[in-house]
Short mmCIF file of C-alpha atoms in Angstrom, two decimals:
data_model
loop_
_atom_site.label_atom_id
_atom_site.label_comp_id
_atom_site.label_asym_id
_atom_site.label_seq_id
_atom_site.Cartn_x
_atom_site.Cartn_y
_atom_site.Cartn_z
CA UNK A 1 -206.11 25.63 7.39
CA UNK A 2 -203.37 23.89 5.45
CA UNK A 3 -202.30 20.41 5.36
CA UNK A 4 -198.94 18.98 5.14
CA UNK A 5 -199.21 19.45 1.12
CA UNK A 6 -200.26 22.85 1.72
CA UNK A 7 -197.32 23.96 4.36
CA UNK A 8 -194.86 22.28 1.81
CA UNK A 9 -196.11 24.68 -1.18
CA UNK A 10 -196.15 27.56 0.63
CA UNK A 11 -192.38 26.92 1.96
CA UNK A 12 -191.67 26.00 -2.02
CA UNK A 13 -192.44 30.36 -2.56
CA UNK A 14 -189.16 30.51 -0.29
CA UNK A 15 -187.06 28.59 -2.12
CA UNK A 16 -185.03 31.56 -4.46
CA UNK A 17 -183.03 31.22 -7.95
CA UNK A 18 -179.64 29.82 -6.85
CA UNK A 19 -180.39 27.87 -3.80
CA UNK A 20 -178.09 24.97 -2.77
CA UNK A 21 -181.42 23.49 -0.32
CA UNK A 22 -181.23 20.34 2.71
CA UNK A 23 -184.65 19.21 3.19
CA UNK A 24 -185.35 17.78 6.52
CA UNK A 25 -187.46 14.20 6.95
CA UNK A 26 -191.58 14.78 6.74
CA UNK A 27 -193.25 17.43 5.74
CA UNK A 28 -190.06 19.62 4.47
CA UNK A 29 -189.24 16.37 2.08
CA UNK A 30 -192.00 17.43 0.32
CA UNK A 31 -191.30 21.18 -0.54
CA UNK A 32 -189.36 20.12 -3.45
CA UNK A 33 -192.35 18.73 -5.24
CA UNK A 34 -193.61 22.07 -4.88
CA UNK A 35 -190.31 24.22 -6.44
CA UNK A 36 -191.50 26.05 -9.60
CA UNK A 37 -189.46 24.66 -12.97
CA UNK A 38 -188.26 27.72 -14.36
CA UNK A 39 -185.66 28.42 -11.07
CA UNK A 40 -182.63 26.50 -10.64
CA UNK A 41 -181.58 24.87 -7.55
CA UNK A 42 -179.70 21.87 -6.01
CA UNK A 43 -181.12 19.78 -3.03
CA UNK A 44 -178.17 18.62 -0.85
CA UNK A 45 -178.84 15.26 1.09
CA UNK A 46 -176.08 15.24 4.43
CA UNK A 47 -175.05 12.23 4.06
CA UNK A 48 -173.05 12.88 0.77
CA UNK A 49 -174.88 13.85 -2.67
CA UNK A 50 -175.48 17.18 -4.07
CA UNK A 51 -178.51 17.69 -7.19
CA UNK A 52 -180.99 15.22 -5.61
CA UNK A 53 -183.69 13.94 -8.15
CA UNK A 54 -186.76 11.91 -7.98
CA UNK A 55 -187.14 8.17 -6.67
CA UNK A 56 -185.91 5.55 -9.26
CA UNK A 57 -188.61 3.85 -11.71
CA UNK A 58 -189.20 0.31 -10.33
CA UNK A 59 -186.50 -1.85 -11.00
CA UNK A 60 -183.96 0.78 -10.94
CA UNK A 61 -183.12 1.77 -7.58
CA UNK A 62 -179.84 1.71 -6.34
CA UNK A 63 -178.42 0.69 -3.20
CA UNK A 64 -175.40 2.64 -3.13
CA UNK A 65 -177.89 5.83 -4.04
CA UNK A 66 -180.04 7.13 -1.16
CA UNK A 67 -180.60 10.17 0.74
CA UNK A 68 -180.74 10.69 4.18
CA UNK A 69 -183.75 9.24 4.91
CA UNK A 70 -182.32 6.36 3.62
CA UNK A 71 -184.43 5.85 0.37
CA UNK A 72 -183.49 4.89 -3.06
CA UNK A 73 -182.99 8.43 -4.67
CA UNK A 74 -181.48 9.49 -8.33
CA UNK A 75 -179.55 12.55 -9.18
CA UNK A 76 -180.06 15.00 -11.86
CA UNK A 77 -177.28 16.34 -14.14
CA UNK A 78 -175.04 18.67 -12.61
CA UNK A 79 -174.81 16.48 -9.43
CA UNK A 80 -171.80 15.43 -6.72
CA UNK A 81 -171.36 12.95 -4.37
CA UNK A 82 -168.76 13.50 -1.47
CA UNK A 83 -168.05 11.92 1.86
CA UNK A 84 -169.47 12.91 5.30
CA UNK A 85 -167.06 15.58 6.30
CA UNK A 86 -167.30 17.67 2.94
CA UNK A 87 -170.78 17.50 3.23
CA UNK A 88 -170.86 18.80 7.12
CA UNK A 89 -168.26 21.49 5.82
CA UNK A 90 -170.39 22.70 3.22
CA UNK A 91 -173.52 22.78 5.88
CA UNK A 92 -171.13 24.39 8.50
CA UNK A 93 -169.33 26.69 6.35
CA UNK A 94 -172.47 27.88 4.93
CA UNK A 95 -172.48 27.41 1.67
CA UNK A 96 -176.16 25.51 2.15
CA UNK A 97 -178.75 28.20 1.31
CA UNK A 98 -181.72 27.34 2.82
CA UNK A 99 -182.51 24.31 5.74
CA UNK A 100 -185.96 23.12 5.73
CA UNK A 101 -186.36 20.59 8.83
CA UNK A 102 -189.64 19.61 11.24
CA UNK A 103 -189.74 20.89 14.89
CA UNK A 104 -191.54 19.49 17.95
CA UNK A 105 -191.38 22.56 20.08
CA UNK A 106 -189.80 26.34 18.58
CA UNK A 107 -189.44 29.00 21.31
CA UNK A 108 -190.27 32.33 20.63
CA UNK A 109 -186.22 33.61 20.57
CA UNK A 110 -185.66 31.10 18.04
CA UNK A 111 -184.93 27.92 19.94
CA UNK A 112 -186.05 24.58 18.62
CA UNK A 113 -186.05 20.90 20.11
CA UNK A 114 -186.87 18.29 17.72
CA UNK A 115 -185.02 15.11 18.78
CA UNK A 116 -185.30 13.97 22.12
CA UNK A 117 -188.51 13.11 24.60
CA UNK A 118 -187.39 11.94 27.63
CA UNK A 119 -188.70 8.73 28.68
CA UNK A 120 -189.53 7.45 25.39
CA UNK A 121 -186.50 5.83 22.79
CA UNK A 122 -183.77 8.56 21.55
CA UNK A 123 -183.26 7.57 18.16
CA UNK A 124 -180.37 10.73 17.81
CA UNK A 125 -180.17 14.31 16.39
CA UNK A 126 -178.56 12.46 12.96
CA UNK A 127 -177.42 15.88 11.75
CA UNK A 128 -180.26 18.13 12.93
CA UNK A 129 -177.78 20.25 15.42
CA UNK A 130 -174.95 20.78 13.09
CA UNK A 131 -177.42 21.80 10.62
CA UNK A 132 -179.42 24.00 12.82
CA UNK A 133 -176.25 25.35 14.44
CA UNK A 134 -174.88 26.58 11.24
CA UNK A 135 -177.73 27.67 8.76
CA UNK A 136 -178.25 30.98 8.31
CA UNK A 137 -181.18 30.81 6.83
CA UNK A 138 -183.85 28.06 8.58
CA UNK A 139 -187.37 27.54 7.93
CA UNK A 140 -189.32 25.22 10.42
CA UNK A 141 -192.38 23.27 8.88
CA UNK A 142 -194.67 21.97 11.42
CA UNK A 143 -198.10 21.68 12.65
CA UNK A 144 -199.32 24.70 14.84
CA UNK A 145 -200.34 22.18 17.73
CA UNK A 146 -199.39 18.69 18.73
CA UNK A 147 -201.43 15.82 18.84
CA UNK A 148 -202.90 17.24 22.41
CA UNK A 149 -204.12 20.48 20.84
CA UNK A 150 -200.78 22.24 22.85
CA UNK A 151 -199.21 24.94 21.38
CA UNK A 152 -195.43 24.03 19.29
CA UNK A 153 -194.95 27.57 19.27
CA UNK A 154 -193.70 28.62 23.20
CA UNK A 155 -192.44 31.25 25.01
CA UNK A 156 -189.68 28.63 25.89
CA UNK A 157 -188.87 25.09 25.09
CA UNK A 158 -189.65 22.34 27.01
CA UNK A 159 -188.02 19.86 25.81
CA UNK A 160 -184.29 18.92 25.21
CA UNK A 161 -182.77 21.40 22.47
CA UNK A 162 -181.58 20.68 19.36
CA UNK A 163 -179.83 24.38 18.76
CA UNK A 164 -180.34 28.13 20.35
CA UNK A 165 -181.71 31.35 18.67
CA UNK A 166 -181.28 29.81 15.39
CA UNK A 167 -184.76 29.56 13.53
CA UNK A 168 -185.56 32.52 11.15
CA UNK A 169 -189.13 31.62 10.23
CA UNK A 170 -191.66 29.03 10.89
CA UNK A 171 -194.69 27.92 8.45
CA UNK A 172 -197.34 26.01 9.91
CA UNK A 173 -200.98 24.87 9.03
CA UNK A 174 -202.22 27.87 10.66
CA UNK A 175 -199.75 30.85 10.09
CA UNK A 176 -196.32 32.02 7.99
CA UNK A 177 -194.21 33.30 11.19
CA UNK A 178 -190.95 35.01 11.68
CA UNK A 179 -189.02 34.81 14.43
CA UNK A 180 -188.22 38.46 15.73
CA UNK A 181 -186.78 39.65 18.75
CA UNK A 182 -189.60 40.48 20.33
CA UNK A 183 -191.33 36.94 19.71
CA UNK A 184 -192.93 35.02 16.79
CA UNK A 185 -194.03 38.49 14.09
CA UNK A 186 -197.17 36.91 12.30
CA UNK A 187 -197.19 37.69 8.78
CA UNK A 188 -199.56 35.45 6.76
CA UNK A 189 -202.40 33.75 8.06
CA UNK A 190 -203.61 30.29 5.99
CA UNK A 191 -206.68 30.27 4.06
CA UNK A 192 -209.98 30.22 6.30
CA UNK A 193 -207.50 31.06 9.70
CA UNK A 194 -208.62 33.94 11.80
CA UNK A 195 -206.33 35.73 13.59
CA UNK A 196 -207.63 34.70 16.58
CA UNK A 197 -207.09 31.21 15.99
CA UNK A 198 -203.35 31.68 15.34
CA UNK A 199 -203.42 34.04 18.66
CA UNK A 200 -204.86 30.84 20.58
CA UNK A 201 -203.20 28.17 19.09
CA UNK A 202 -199.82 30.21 20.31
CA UNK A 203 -198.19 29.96 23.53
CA UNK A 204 -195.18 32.32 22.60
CA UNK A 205 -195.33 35.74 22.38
CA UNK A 206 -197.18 36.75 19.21
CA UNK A 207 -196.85 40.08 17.54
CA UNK A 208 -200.00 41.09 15.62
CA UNK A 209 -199.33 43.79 12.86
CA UNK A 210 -202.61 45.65 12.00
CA UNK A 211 -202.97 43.86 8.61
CA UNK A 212 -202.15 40.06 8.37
CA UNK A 213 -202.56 39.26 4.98
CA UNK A 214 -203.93 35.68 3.62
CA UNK A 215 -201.56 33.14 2.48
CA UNK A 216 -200.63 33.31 -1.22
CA UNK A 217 -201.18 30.09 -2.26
CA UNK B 1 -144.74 0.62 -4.63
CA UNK B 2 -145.74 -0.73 -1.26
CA UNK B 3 -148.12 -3.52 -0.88
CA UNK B 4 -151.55 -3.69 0.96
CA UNK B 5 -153.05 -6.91 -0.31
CA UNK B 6 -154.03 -9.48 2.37
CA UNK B 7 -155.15 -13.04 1.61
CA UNK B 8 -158.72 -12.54 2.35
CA UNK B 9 -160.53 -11.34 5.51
CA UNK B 10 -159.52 -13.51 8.43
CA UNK B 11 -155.69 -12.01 7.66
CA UNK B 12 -157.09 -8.48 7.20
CA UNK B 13 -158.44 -8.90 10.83
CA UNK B 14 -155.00 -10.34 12.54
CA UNK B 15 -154.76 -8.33 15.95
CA UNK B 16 -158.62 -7.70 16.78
CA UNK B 17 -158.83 -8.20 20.48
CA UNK B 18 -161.95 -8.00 23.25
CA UNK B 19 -162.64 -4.63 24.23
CA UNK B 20 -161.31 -2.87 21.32
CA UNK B 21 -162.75 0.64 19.80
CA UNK B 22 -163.46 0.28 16.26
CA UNK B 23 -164.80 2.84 13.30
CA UNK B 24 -166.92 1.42 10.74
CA UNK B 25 -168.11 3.19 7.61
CA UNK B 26 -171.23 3.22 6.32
CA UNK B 27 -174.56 5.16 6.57
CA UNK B 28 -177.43 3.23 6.97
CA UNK B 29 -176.77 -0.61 5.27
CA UNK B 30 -175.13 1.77 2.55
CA UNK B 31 -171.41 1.21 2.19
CA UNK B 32 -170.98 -0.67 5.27
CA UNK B 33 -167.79 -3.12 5.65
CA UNK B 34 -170.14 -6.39 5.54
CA UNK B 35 -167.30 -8.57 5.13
CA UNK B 36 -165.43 -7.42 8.60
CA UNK B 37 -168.39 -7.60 10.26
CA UNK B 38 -169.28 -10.98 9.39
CA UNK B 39 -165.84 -11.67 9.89
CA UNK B 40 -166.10 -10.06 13.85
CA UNK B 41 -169.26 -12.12 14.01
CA UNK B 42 -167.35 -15.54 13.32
CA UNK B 43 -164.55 -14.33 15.91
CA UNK B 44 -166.83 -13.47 18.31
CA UNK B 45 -165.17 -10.74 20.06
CA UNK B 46 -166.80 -8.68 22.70
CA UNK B 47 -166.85 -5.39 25.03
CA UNK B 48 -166.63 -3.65 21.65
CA UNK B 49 -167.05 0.38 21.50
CA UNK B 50 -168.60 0.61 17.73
CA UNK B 51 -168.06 4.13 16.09
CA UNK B 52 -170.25 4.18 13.50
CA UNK B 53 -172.65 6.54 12.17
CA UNK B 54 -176.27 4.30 12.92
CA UNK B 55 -176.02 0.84 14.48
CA UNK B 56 -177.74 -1.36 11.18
CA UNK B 57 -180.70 -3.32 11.28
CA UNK B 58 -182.09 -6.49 13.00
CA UNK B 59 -180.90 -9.28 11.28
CA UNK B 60 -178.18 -7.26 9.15
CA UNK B 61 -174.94 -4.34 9.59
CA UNK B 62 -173.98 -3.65 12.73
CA UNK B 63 -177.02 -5.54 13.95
CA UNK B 64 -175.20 -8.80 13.36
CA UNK B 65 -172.83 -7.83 16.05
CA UNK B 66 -175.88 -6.61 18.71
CA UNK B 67 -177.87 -9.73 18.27
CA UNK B 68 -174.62 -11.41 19.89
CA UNK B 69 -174.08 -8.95 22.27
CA UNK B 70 -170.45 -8.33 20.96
CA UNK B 71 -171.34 -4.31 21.44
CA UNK B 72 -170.42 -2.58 25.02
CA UNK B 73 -171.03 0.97 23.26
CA UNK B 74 -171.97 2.38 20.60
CA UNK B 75 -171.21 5.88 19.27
CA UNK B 76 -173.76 7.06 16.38
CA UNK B 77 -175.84 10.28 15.51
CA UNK B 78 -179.21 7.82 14.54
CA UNK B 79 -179.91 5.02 15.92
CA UNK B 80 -183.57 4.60 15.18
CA UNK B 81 -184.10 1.40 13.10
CA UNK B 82 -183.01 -1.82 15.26
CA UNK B 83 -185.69 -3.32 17.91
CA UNK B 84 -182.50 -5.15 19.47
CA UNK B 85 -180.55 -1.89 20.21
CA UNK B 86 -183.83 -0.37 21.68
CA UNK B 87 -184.15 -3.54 24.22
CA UNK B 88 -180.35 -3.52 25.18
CA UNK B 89 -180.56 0.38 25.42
CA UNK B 90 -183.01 0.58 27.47
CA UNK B 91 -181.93 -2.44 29.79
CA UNK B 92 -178.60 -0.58 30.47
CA UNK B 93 -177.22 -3.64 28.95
CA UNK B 94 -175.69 -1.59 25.83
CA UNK B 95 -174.33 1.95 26.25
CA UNK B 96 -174.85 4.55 24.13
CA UNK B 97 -173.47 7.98 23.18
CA UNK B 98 -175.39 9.94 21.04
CA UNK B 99 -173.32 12.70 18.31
CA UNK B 100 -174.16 14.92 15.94
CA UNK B 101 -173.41 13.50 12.70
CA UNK B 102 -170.78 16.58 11.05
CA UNK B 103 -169.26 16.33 14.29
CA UNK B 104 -169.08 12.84 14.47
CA UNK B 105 -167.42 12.84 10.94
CA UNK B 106 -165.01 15.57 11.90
CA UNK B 107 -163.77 13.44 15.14
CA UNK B 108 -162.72 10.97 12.70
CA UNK B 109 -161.37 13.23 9.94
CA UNK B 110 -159.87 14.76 12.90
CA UNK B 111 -158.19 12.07 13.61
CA UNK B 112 -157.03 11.01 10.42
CA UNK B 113 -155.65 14.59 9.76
CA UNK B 114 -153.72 14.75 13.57
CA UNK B 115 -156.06 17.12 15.08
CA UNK B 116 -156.47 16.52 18.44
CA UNK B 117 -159.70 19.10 18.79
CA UNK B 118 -161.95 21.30 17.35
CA UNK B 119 -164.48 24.05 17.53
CA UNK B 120 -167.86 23.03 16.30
CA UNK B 121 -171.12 25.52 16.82
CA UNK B 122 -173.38 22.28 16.42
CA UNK B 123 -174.68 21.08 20.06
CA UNK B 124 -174.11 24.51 21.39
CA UNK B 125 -176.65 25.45 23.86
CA UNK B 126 -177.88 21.71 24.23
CA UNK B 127 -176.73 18.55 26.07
CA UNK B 128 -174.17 17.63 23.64
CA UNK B 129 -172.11 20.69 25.09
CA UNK B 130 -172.55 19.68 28.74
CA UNK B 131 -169.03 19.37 30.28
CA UNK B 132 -167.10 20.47 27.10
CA UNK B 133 -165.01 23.83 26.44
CA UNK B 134 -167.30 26.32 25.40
CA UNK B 135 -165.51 29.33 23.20
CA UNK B 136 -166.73 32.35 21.14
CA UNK B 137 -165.36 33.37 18.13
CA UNK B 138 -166.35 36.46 15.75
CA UNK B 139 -169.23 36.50 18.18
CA UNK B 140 -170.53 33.07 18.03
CA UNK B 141 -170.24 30.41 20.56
CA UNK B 142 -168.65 27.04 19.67
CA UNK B 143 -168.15 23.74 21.53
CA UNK B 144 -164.22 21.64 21.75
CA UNK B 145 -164.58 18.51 20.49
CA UNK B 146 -161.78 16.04 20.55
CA UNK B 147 -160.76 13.38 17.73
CA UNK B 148 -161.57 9.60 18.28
CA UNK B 149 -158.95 7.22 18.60
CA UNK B 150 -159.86 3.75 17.55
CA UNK B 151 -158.14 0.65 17.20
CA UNK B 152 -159.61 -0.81 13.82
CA UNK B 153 -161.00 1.23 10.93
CA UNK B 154 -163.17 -0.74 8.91
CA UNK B 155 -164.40 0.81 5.42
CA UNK B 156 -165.37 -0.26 2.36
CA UNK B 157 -165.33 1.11 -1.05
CA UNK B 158 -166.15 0.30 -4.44
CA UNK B 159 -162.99 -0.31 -6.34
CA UNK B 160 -159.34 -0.57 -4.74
CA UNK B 161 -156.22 -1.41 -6.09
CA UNK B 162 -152.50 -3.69 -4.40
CA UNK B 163 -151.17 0.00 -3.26
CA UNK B 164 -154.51 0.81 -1.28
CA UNK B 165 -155.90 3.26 -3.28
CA UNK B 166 -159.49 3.43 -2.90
CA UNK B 167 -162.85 4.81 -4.94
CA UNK B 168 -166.21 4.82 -3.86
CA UNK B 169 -169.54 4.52 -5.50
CA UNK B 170 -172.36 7.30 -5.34
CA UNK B 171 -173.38 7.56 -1.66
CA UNK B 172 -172.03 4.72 -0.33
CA UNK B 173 -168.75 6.88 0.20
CA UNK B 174 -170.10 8.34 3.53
CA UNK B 175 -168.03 8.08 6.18
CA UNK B 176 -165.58 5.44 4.96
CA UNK B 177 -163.07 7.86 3.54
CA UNK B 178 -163.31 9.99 6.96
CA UNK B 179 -162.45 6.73 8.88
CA UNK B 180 -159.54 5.77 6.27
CA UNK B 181 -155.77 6.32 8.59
CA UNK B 182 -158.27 7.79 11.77
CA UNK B 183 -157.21 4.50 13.46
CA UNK B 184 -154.19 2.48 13.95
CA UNK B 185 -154.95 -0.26 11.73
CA UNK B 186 -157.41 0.84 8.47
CA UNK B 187 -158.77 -2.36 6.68
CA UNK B 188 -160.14 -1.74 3.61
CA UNK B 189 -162.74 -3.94 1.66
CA UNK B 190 -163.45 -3.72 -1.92
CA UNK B 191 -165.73 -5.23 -4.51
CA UNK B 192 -163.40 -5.03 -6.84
CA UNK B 193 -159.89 -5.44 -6.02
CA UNK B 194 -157.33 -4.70 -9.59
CA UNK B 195 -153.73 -4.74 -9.85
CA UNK B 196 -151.97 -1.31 -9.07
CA UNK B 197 -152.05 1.30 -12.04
CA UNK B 198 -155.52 0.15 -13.22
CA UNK B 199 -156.59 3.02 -11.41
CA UNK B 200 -156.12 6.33 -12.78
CA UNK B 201 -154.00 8.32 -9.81
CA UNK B 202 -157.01 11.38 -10.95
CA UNK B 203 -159.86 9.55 -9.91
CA UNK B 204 -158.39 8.00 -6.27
CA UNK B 205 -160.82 9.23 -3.68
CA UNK B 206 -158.66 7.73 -0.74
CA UNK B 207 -154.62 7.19 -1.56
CA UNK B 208 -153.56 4.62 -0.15
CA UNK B 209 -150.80 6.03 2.41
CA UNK B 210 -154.34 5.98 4.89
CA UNK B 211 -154.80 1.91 3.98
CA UNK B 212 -153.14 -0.56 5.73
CA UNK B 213 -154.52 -3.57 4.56
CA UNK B 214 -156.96 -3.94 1.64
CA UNK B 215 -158.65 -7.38 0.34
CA UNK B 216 -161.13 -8.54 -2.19
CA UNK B 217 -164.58 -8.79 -0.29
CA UNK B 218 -167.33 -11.24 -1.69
CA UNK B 219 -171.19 -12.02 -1.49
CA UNK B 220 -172.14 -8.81 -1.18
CA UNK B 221 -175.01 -7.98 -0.19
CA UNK B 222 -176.12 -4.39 -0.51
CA UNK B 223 -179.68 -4.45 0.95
CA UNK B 224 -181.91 -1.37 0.55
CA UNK B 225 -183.66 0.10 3.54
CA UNK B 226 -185.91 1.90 2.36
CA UNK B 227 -186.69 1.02 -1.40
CA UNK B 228 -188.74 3.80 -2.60
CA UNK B 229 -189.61 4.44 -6.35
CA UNK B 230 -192.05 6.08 -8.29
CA UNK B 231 -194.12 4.66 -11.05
CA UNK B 232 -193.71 5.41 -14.68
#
């Protein structure tokens, strides 16, 4: 079973040559700690900068230099800033390679809802749905199960949607996933992970190929 | 050349009534207009619909404004950080409409550019689409959205210069150049405010045709929300 680490280094192994990259909050932030060094590619933050770097050395953060999430960033060479509209027309016009964001609930035709529970305080979508709407390529990290033990992966959403049929493939602590239309095709399991846990843990419909190799990690 | 200067901020916010919509730039407490909103603090007007991408802190942004309950709604894509928004929310006191945040800065750039609507696929599918026009193109479906149309735009920017002309600094641009000419009156406030051709006409982010009055902001305050650094 992987932790959070662990699901953001195996989503790094997706990230190609060439990538322009928005990393989601949580787990996906991660991933690009995980990006091999001898690949080149550009993480985009929405709201405005393109060729994210690291977090500042004490004592030289920035306030007019942050990322989404609203922490002090820097930028590497080669990078843009741009106002709110260029950056949505770069996400909508799909010239973002990859989006790596978290999910609460993904439904087996590629539906995801990861912004609203009703009856507790909407904080907003921020720019989950134009994201999700537009990507052509999205990876969802998330845990296989919520706090409860219940399945995130269902035949169909339960709560409010952020976007419809849009998620290509989902990495979790149990399983590499991708979303086909005939439900969730399981194509890696995580180290120690039986089949039969991933079958469990899943309320969707899973398809089982005959040999479902071990994460390469 | 045609002037934009104004005295200071009390003349740059001549005309602000009760009840008015206003756009403010700004994501997060980065490049926010902190001058105009002290300013709309001091006037104390109220029944305000805030455009504005989140709704600031407790004590500080848009905040300011909700602490005095000079907010009737506010229209943001995250609104996550500010205890006092979650109490008014939640009493019905303070009403809310949640947007995605591309289409949120497209209903302003849509508004600056004379667009009256547009086809967006984000929301599709989900609440945000209830009761809009729903269309499909090359096979996709896409929801209408329609442009805002404020009163005030309030934005700031880094550097500006007599004629309007604007530039912004790293992230801080945002949404303030989206918001510059979306509403009938744009006020722009600057750190540093320089005499016009100081600016070179190749490096103007926002020309000043979209600024009607511009004016040298002070005591800024720039706080960090989340200062996060790593260690050497």
């Amino acid at each position: 079973m992987l932790d959070k680490n662990g699901i953001a280094k195996r989503i790094a192994r997706e990230v190609r040559d060439g990538y322009y990259v928005n990393l989601g909050i949580g787990i996906p932030t991660l991933v690009a700690n995980f990006v091999r060094d001898d690949i080149q590619v550009e993480f985009q933050s929405e709201n405005g900068v393109l060729g994210m770097g690291p977090f500042p050395f004490e004592g030289e953060e920035d306030a007019d230099i942050i990322n989404a999430g609203k922490q002090t960033i820097t930028t590497l060479p080669g990078a843009s800033f741009f106002d709110s509209a260029l950056s949505f027309a770069m996400i909508r016009g799909q010239h973002v390679d990859l989006t790596i964001l978290g999910a609460m609930e993904v439904a087996d035709n590629g539906d995801i809802a990861n912004w609203k529970i009703p009856g507790k305080m909407v904080k907003g979508m921020g720019g989950a749905m134009d994201l999700v709407a537009s990507a052509d390529n999205i990876i969802v990290a998330m845990m296989h199960t919520n706090k409860a033990g219940k399945s995130k992966l269902l035949k169909s959403c339960t709560l409010p949607l952020t976007g419809v049929q849009c998620v290509r493939k989902i990495v979790t602590n149990l399983a590499v996933m991708e979303v086909t239309k005939d439900g969730f095709l399981l194509l890696e399991r995580a180290p120690g992970v039986s089949v039969d846990q991933i079958r469990e843990a899943t309320e969707g419909r899973l398809v089982i190929p005959d040999e479902v190799p071990e994460m390469p990690i | 050349m045609i002037l934009k200067t104004v005295a200071n901020v009390r003349e740059a916010l001549d005309g602000i009534e009760d009840e008015m919509t206003l756009m403010l730039g700004g994501f997060g407490l980065c490049g926010i207009p902190e001058n105009a909103i002290a300013e709309l603090v001091r006037r104390n007007v109220k029944g305000l619909t805030c455009i504005s991408n989140n709704a600031g802190v407790d004590d500080f942004g848009l905040g300011l404004l909700l602490q005095k309950r000079q907010i009737r709604k506010m229209i943001s894509s995250y609104v996550g950080e500010n205890d006092e928004f979650e109490r008014q929310m939640l009493s019905g006191e303070l009403e809310v409409e949640l947007t995605p945040q591309g289409t949120l800065a497209e209903k302003c750039r849509a508004a600056q550019a004379g667009i009256p609507a547009f086809f967006t696929p984000a929301g599709y599918g989900t609440e945000v689409a209830e009761g809009k026009e729903t269309r499909e193109f090359h096979g996709k479906m896409y929801v209408m959205e329609r442009a805002y149309e404020a009163d005030f735009a309030f934005v700031k920017a880094w550097k500006g210069d007599e004629a309007g002309n604007l530039i912004f600094r790293g992230t801080a641009r945002n949404f303030n150049p989206c918001m510059c000419g979306a509403a009938r009156i744009t006020v722009a406030e600057v750190e540093e405010l320089v005499p016009a051709g100081e600016l070179p006409p190749n490096q103007i982010h926002v020309p000043g045709i979209f600024v009607k009055r511009i004016f040298q902001g002070s005591n800024y305050e720039k706080r960090i929300e989340q200062r996060t650094v790593r260690t050497k």
